[in-house]
XYZ file of C-alpha atoms in Angstrom:
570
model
C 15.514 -9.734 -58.629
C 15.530 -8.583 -62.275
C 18.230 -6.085 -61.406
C 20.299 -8.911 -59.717
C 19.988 -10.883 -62.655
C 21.115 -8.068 -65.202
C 23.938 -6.951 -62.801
C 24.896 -11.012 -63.063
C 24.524 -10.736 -67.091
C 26.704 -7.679 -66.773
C 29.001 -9.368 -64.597
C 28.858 -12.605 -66.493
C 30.199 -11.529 -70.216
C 33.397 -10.002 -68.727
C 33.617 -13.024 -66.365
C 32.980 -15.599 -69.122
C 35.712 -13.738 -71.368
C 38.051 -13.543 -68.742
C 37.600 -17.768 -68.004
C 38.474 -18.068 -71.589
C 40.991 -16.103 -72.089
C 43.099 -17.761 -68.621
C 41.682 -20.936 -69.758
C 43.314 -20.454 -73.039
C 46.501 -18.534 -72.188
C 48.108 -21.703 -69.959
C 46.976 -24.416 -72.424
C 49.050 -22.238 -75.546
C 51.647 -21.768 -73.234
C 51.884 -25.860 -72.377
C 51.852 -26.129 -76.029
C 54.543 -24.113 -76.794
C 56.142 -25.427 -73.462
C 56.044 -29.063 -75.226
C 56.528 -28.161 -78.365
C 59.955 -26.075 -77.099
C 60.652 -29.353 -74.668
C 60.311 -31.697 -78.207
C 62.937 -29.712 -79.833
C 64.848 -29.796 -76.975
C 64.887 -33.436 -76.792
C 65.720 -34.494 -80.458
C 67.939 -31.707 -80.760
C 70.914 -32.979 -82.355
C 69.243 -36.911 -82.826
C 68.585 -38.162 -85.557
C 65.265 -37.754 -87.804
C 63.969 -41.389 -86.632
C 64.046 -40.130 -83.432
C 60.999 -40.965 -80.827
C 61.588 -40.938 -76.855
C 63.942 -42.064 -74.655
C 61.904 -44.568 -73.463
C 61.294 -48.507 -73.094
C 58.349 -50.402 -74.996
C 58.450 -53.471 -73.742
C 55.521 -56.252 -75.292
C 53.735 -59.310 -74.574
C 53.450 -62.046 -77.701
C 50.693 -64.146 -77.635
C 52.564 -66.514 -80.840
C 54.199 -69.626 -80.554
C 58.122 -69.519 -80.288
C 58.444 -71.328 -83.894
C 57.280 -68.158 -85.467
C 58.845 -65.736 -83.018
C 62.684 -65.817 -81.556
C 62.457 -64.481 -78.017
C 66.012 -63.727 -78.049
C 67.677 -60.257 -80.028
C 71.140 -59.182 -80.888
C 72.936 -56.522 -78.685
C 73.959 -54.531 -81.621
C 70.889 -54.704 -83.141
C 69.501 -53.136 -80.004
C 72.014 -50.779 -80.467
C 70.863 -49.901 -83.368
C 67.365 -49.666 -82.456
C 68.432 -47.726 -79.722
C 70.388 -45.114 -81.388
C 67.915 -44.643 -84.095
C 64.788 -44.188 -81.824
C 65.615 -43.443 -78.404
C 63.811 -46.835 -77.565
C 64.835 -49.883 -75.163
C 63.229 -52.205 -76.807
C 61.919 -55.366 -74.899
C 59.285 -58.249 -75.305
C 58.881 -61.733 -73.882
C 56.632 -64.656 -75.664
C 53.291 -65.591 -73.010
C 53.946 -68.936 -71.376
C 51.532 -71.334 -72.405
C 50.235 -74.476 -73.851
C 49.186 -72.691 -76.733
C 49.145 -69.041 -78.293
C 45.415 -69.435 -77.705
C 45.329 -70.345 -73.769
C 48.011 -67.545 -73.105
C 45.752 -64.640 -74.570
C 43.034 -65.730 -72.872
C 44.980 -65.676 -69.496
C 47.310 -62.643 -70.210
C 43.725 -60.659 -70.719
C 42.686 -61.918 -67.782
C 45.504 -60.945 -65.529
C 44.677 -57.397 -66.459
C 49.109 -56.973 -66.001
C 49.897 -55.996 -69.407
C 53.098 -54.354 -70.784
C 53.487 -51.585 -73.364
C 52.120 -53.484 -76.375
C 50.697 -57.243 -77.059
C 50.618 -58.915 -79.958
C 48.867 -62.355 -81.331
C 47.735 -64.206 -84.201
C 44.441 -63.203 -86.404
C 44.906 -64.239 -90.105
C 41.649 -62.760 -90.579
C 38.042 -61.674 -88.555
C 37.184 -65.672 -87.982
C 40.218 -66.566 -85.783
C 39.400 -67.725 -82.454
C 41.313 -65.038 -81.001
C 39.047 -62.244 -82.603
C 36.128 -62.370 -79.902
C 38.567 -63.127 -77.282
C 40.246 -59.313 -78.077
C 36.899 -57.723 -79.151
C 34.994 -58.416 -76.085
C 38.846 -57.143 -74.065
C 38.078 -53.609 -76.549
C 34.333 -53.368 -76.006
C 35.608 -53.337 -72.288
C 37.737 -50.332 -72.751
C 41.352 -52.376 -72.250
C 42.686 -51.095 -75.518
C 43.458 -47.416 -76.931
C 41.972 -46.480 -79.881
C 44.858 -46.387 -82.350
C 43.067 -44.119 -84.942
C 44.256 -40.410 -83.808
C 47.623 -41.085 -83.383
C 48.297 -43.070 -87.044
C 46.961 -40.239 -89.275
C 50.309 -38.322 -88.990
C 52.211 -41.748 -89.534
C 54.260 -42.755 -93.087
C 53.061 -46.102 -93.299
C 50.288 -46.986 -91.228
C 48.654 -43.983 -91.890
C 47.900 -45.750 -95.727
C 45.613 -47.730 -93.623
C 43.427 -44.772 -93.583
C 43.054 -44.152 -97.644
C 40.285 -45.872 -99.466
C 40.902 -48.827 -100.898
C 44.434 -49.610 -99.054
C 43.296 -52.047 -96.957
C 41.142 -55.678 -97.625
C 37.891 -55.420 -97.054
C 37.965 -58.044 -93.766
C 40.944 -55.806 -92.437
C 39.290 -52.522 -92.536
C 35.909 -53.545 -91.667
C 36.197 -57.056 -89.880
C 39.066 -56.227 -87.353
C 40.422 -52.451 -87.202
C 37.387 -50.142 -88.267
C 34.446 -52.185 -87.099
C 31.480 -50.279 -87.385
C 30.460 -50.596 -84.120
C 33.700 -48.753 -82.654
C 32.867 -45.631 -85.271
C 35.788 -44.861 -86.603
C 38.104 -46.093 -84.129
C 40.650 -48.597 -84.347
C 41.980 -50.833 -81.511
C 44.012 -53.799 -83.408
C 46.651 -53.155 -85.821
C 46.019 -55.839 -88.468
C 49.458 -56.755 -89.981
C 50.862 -58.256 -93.116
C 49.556 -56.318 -95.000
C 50.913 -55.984 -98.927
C 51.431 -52.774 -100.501
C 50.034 -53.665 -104.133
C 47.032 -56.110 -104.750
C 47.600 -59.338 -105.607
C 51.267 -59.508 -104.679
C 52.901 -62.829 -104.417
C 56.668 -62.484 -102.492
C 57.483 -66.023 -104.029
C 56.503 -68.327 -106.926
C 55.307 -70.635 -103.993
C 53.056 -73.830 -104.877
C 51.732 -76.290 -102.671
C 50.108 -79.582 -102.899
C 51.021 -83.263 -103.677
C 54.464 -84.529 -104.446
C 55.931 -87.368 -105.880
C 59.667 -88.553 -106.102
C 61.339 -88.100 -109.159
C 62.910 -91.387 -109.418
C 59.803 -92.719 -109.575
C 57.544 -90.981 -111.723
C 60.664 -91.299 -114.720
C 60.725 -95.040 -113.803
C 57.210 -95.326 -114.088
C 57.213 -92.790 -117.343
C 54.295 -90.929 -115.953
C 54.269 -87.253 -116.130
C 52.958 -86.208 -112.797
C 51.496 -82.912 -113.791
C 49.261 -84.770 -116.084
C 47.047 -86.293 -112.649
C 44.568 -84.180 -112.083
C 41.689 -86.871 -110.414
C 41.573 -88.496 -107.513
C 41.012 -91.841 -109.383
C 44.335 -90.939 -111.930
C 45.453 -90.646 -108.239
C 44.606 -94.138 -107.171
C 45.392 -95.915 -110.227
C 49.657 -94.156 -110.375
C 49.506 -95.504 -106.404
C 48.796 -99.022 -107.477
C 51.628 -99.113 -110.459
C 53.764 -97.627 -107.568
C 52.702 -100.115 -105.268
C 53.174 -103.050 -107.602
C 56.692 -102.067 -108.766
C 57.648 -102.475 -104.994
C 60.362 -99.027 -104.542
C 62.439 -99.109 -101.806
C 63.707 -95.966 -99.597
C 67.624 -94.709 -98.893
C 67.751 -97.182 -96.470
C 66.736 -100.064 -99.211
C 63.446 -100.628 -96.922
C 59.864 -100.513 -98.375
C 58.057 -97.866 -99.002
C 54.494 -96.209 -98.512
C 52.818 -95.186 -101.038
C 51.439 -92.004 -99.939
C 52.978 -90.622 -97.248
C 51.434 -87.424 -94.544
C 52.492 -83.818 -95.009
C 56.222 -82.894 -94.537
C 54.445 -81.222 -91.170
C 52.792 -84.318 -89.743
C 49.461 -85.973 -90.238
C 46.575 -84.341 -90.503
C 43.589 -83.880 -93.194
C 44.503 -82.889 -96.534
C 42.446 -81.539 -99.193
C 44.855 -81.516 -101.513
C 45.538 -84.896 -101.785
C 41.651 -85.218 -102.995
C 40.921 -81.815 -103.509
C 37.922 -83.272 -106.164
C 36.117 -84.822 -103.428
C 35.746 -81.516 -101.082
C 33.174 -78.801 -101.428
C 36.285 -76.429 -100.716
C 40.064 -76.836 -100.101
C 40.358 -74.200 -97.502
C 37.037 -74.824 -95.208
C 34.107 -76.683 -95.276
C 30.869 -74.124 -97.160
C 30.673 -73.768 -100.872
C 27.674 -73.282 -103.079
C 25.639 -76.027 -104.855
C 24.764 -77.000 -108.272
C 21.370 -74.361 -107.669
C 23.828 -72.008 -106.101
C 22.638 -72.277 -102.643
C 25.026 -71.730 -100.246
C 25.533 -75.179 -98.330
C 28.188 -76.840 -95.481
C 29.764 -79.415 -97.145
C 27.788 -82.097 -95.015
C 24.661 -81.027 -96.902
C 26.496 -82.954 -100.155
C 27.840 -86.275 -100.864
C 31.671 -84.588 -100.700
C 32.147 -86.239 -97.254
C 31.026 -89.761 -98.320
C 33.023 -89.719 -101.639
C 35.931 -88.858 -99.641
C 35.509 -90.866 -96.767
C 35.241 -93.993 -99.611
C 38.307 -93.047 -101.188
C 40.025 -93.045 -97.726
C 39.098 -96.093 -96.706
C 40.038 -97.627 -100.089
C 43.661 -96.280 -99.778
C 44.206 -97.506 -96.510
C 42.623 -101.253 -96.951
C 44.672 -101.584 -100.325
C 47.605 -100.513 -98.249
C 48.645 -97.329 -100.522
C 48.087 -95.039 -97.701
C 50.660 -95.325 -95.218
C 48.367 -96.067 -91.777
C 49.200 -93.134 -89.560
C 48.587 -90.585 -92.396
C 45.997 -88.646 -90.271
C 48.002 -88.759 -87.277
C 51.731 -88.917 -87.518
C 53.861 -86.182 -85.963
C 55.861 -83.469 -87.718
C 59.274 -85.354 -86.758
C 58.342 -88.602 -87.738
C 56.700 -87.022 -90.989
C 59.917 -84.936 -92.161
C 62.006 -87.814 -91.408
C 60.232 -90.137 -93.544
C 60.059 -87.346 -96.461
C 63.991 -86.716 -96.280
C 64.321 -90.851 -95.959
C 62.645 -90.853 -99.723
C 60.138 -93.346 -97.442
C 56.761 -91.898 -99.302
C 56.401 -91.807 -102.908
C 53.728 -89.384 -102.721
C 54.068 -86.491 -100.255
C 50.660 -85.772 -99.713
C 51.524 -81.685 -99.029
C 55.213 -79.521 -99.086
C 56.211 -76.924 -101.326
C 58.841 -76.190 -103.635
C 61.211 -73.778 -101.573
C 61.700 -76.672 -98.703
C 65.612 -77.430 -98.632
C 66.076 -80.550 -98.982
C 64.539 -80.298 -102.223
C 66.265 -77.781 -104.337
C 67.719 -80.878 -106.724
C 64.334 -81.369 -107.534
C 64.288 -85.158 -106.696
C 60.389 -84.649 -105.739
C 58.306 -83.054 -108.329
C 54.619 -81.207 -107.969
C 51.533 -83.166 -108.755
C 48.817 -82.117 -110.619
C 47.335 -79.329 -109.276
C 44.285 -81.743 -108.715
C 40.944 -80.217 -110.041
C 38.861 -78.859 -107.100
C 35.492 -80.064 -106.497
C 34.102 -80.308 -109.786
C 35.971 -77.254 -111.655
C 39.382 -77.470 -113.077
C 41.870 -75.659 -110.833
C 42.338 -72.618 -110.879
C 44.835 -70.345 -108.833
C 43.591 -67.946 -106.462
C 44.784 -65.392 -105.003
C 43.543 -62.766 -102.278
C 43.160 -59.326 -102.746
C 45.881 -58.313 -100.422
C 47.547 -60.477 -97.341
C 47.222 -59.439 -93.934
C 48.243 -61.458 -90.664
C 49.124 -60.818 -87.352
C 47.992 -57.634 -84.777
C 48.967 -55.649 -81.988
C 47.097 -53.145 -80.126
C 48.152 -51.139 -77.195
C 46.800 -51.650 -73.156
C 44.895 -48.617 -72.329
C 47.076 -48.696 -69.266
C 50.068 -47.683 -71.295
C 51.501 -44.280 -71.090
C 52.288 -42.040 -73.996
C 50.844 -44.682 -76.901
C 51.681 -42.550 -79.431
C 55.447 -43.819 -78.833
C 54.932 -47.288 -79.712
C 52.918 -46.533 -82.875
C 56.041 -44.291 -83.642
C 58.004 -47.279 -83.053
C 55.908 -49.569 -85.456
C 55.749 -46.826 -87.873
C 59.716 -46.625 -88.007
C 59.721 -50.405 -88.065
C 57.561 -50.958 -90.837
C 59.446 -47.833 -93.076
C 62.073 -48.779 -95.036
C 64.740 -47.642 -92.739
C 63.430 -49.714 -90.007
C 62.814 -52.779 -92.529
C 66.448 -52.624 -93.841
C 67.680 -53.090 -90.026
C 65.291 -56.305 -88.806
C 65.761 -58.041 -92.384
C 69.308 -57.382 -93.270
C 70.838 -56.866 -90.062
C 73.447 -54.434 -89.609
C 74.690 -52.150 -92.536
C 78.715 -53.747 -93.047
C 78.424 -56.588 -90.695
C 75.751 -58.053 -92.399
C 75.522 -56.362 -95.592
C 76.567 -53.792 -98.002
C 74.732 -51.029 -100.211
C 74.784 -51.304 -103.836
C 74.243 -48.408 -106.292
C 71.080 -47.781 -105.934
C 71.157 -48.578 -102.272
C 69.831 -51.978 -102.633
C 70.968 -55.031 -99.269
C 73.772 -56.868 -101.173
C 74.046 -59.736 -98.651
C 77.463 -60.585 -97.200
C 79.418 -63.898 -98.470
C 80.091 -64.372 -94.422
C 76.818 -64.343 -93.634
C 75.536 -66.660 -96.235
C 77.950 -69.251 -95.632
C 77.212 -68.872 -91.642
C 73.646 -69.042 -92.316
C 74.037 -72.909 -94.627
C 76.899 -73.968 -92.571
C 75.776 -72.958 -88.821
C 72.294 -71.800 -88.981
C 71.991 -71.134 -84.931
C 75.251 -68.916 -85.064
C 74.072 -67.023 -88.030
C 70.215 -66.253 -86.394
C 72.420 -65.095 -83.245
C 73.165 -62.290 -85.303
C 69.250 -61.092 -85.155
C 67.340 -60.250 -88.480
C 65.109 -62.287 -90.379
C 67.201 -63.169 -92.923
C 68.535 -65.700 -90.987
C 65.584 -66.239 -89.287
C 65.004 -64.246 -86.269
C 61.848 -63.004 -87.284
C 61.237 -60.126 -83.667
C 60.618 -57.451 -86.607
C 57.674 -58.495 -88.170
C 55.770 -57.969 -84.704
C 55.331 -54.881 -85.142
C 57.192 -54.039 -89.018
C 56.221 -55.996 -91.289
C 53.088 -54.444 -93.257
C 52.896 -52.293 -96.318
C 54.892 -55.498 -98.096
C 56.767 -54.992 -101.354
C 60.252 -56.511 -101.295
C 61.201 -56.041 -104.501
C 60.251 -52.323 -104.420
C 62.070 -52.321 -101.197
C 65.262 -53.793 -101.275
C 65.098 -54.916 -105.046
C 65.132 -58.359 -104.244
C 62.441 -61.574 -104.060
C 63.504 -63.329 -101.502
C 66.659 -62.085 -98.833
C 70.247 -62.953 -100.113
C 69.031 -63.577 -104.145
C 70.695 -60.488 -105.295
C 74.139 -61.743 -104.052
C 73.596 -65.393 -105.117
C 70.824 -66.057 -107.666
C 71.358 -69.270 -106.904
C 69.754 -69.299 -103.751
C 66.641 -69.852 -105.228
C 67.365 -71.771 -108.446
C 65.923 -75.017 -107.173
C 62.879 -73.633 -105.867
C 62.340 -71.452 -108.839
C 62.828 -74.049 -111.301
C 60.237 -76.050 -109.770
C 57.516 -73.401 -109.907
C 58.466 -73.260 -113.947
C 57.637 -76.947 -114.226
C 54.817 -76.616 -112.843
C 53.671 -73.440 -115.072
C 53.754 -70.796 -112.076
C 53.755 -68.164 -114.091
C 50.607 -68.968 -116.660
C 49.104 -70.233 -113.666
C 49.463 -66.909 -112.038
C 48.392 -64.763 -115.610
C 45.112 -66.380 -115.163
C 44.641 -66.537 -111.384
C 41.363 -65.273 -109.913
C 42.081 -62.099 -107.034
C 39.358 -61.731 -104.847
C 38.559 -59.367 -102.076
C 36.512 -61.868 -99.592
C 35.641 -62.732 -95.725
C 35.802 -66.063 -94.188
C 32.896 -67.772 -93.485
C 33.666 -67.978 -90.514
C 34.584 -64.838 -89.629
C 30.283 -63.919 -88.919
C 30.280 -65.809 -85.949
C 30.164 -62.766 -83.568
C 26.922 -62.260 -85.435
C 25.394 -65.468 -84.271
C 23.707 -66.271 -81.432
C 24.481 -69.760 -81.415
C 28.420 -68.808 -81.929
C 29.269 -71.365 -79.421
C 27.397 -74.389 -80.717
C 27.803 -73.582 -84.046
C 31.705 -73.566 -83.652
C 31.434 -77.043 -81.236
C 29.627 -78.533 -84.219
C 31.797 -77.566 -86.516
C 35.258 -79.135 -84.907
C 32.986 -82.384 -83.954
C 32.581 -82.222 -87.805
C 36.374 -81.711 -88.671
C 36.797 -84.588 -86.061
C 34.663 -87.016 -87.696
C 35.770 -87.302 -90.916
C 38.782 -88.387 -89.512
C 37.134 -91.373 -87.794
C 35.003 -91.987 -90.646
C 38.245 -92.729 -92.478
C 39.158 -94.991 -89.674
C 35.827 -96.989 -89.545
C 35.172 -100.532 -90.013
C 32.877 -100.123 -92.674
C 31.302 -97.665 -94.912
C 28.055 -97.993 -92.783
C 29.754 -97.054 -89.689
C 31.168 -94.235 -91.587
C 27.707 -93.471 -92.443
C 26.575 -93.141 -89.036
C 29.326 -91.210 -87.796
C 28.576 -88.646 -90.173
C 25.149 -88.703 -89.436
C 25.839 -87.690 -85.945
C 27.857 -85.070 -87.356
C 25.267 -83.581 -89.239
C 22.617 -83.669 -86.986
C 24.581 -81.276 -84.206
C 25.321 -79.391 -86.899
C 21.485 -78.883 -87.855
C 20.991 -78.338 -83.596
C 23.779 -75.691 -83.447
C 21.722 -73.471 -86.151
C 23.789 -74.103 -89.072
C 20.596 -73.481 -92.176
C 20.068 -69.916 -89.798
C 23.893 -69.280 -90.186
C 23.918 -70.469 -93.978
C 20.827 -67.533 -94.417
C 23.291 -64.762 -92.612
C 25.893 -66.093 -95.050
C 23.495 -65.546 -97.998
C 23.084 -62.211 -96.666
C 26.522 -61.183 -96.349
C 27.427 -61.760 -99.602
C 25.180 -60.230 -101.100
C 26.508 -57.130 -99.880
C 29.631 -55.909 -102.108
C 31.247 -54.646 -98.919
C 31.305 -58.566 -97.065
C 31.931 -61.079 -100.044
C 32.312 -64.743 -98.994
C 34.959 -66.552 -99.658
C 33.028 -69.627 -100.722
């Protein structure tokens, strides 16, 4: 037996070397095989080359954001420069959200999909995390580190802290990555625009009235303009009357802004007390203050009605009808105003601080990930890769180099006079022609990260370098308003939603039922006969709130930001 065994020891070393060596000899000689087939295939293309392939995609977005249909040249050139058929069709559904949820489902996916996540606390985030703990995703991690752009999403510091540990590198997937988060700016704190947002008024109005609008910073300064408005009885283009205070240029729906004093938070609904405690802004008397100032508008008739409710076609209408004094939210680079016959209000302060601009750390927006189904993945983050380099920027922004635009000195997009005057004069014939400059936005899918415009293509905003007065309105605007002190002093902060914890809860579902219920009854509240059936509305409110766990949440919000590496937005 021992003499077996030794004569199997003897046998085994030579046997063992030999398995390596004709284990090793075939797998040098496919490598060589692929790397000689490689060269062989981008032989004579050019360096942008990836596969002669199609990537076709599924997009889980709405088709306002996305335009379904692309240019033939422009595939031309996408074809020529990559090797790649390039393909995608928007999900059929009643919303972005539904059409996720059932593309998942169907388990038929293409080469990529793509949907909305402004950040960890979208609904769609456990919709695609519990599709990733399942294994329908690839991990993305291996084949970015060899990338130009994307693989920046791998250095420290790069990438906002909800990014790189709320959606791509979640600790629980160690190290790898299955969404590509997108939007994502190259240098902190970068603004693309001088946008501002809020309150407007009409121009006409505020000279006639001699009131400086920039100078109302209350809710109550508010109020009291509304009534001198009110009482000089203004009429609209159309020499009908006017309301007062008119819904979003979107359509109705709640507006901070408007009141921005009287909320806990502009953006959501937790903030900290007086004591600093963390609290949901039914815990305060926010809500009621609001809910009186509401109701106070809309009995004294300086609210138009259907504020809360109107839709986005009525709304715009009324706005380019001059039928609202105050437009309760637009912003200054909005068309119709570039004469400046509305003007910004305020800013209002915000709860009780004076306002003060904030900005995030870095943007982000927007992810893809790739079906685990899909062959050769490695192509299509290639293909984002070129489409989020310069290069590939340059093509789905400007369009096609002398149809669309020529290269100045130091290669900079100088817009063609063609294509600006197709783009005011026929809009739908000029985004025919495919890039997001006039407004066929299929690039940013899967391009548009590592944003920096200006280091880019040299410009702010697409067209400005061949007519700086394509922004003149817009910009004028944000130097009434004192955009640019505004932004000297603005606060940049590297923060999470609160929201964006509720994968941690266990009572994710009720918490989030609660929460819209609570949305959804301010609005009534507003509505209500009376304060004290406000009251009670509210009350109701509160008390699913308090059912659905929300002091246990509050704690885990406490907790996480504490920690330097999950700050709360709050």
């Amino acid at each position: 037996m021992l003499k077996n065994t030794k004569l199997l020891k003897m046998l085994a070393v030579p046997l063992i070397a030999s398995l390596v060596m004709t284990g090793c000899a075939p797998k040098e000689k496919n490598s060589e095989n692929t790397k000689q087939e490689t060269i062989k295939d981008t032989a004579g293309k050019p360096a942008t080359w990836i596969a002669d392939r199609k990537i076709k995609g599924l997009i889980f977005m709405d088709a306002d954001d996305i335009t379904e249909e692309m240019n033939p040249e422009v595939l031309k050139q996408i074809k020529d420069k990559t090797g790649i058929d390039f393909e995608f069709n928007l999900m059929p559904a009643a919303n972005s959200l539904d059409g996720l949820i059932a593309g998942l489902a169907s388990g038929d996916l293409p080469d990529f999909i793509a949907f909305y996540l402004n950040h960890s606390g979208r609904k769609e985030m456990p919709i695609v995390l519990k599709a990733a703990r399942e294994g329908m995703f690839t991990d993305l991690t291996p084949f970015i580190k060899d990338t130009k752009i994307f693989s920046k999403y791998l250095q420290d510091g790069y990438l906002p802290l909800d990014t790189k540990n709320g959606v791509m590198f979640r600790p629980e997937f160690n190290g790898a990555a299955y969404f590509m988060h997108m939007n994502v700016s190259r240098e902190p704190g970068y603004m693309t625009r001088k946008t501002l947002g809020g309150p407007f008024i009409r121009k006409d109005i505020a000279d006639a009235l001699n009131v400086d609008p920039r100078t109302i910073t209350t809710s109550e300064q508010m109020y009291e303009l509304a009534k001198k408005i009110k009482a000089d009885n203004f009429k609209d283009n159309n020499g009908k009357d006017i309301s007062v205070i008119g819904p979003r240029y979107w359509g109705g729906t709640e507006v901070k802004a408007l009141y921005s004093d009287l909320a806990i938070n502009v953006n959501h609904t937790f903030g900290r007390d007086k004591e600093g405690k963390i609290v949901h802004e039914s815990q305060t008397d926010y809500p009621l203050k609001r809910v009186e100032y509401v109701q106070k508008l809309l009995k004294e008739k300086l609210m138009n009605p259907e504020f809360y409710t109107m839709d986005e076609n009525r709304a715009t209408e009324g706005i380019l009808n001059g039928s609202f004094a105050i437009v309760a939210d637009m912003h200054n680079y909005l068309d119709f105003n570039k004469d400046m016959h509305y003007l910004p209000i305020g800013p209002l302060n915000e709860g009780d601080k004076p306002f003060r601009m904030g900005l995030d750390f870095k943007s982000s927006g927007g992810a893809w990930a790739i079906p685990s189904t899909t062959k050769k993945p490695e192509d299509i983050v290639k293909f984002a890769d070129f489409l989020a380099s310069r290069e590939g920027k340059l093509l789905w922004q400007y369009g096609i180099e002398g149809r669309d635009y020529t290269l100045d000195a130091k290669g900079n997009p100088i817009v063609n006079k063609e294509v600006s005057e197709m783009k005011d004069k026929d809009p739908k014939a000029a985004k025919a022609l495919g890039f997001a400059g006039v407004g066929n936005s299929w690039g940013e899918i899967l391009g548009n990260t590592d944003v920096d415009r200006i280091d880019d293509f040299g410009e702010a905003e697409y067209g400005s370098a061949a007519q700086s007065q394509v922004d003149e309105g817009p910009l004028k605007i944000a130097e009434y308003w004192g955009w640019d002190e505004k932004r000297k002093n603005a606060e940049i902060s590297d923060t999470y939603s609160p929201m964006a914890f509720f994968g941690e809860f266990s009572k994710e579902n009720e918490l989030k039922a609660a929460l819209d219920n609570y949305n959804e009854s301010i609005i009534r509240a507003y509505y209500a006969k009376s304060l004290d059936e406000a009251k009670k509305i509210l009350g109701e409110a509160s008390k699913q709130l308090h059912a659905a766990g929300l002091e246990d949440y509050l704690a885990l919000l406490e907790k996480k930001d504490a920690d330097p590496n999950t700050k709360v937005n709050l």
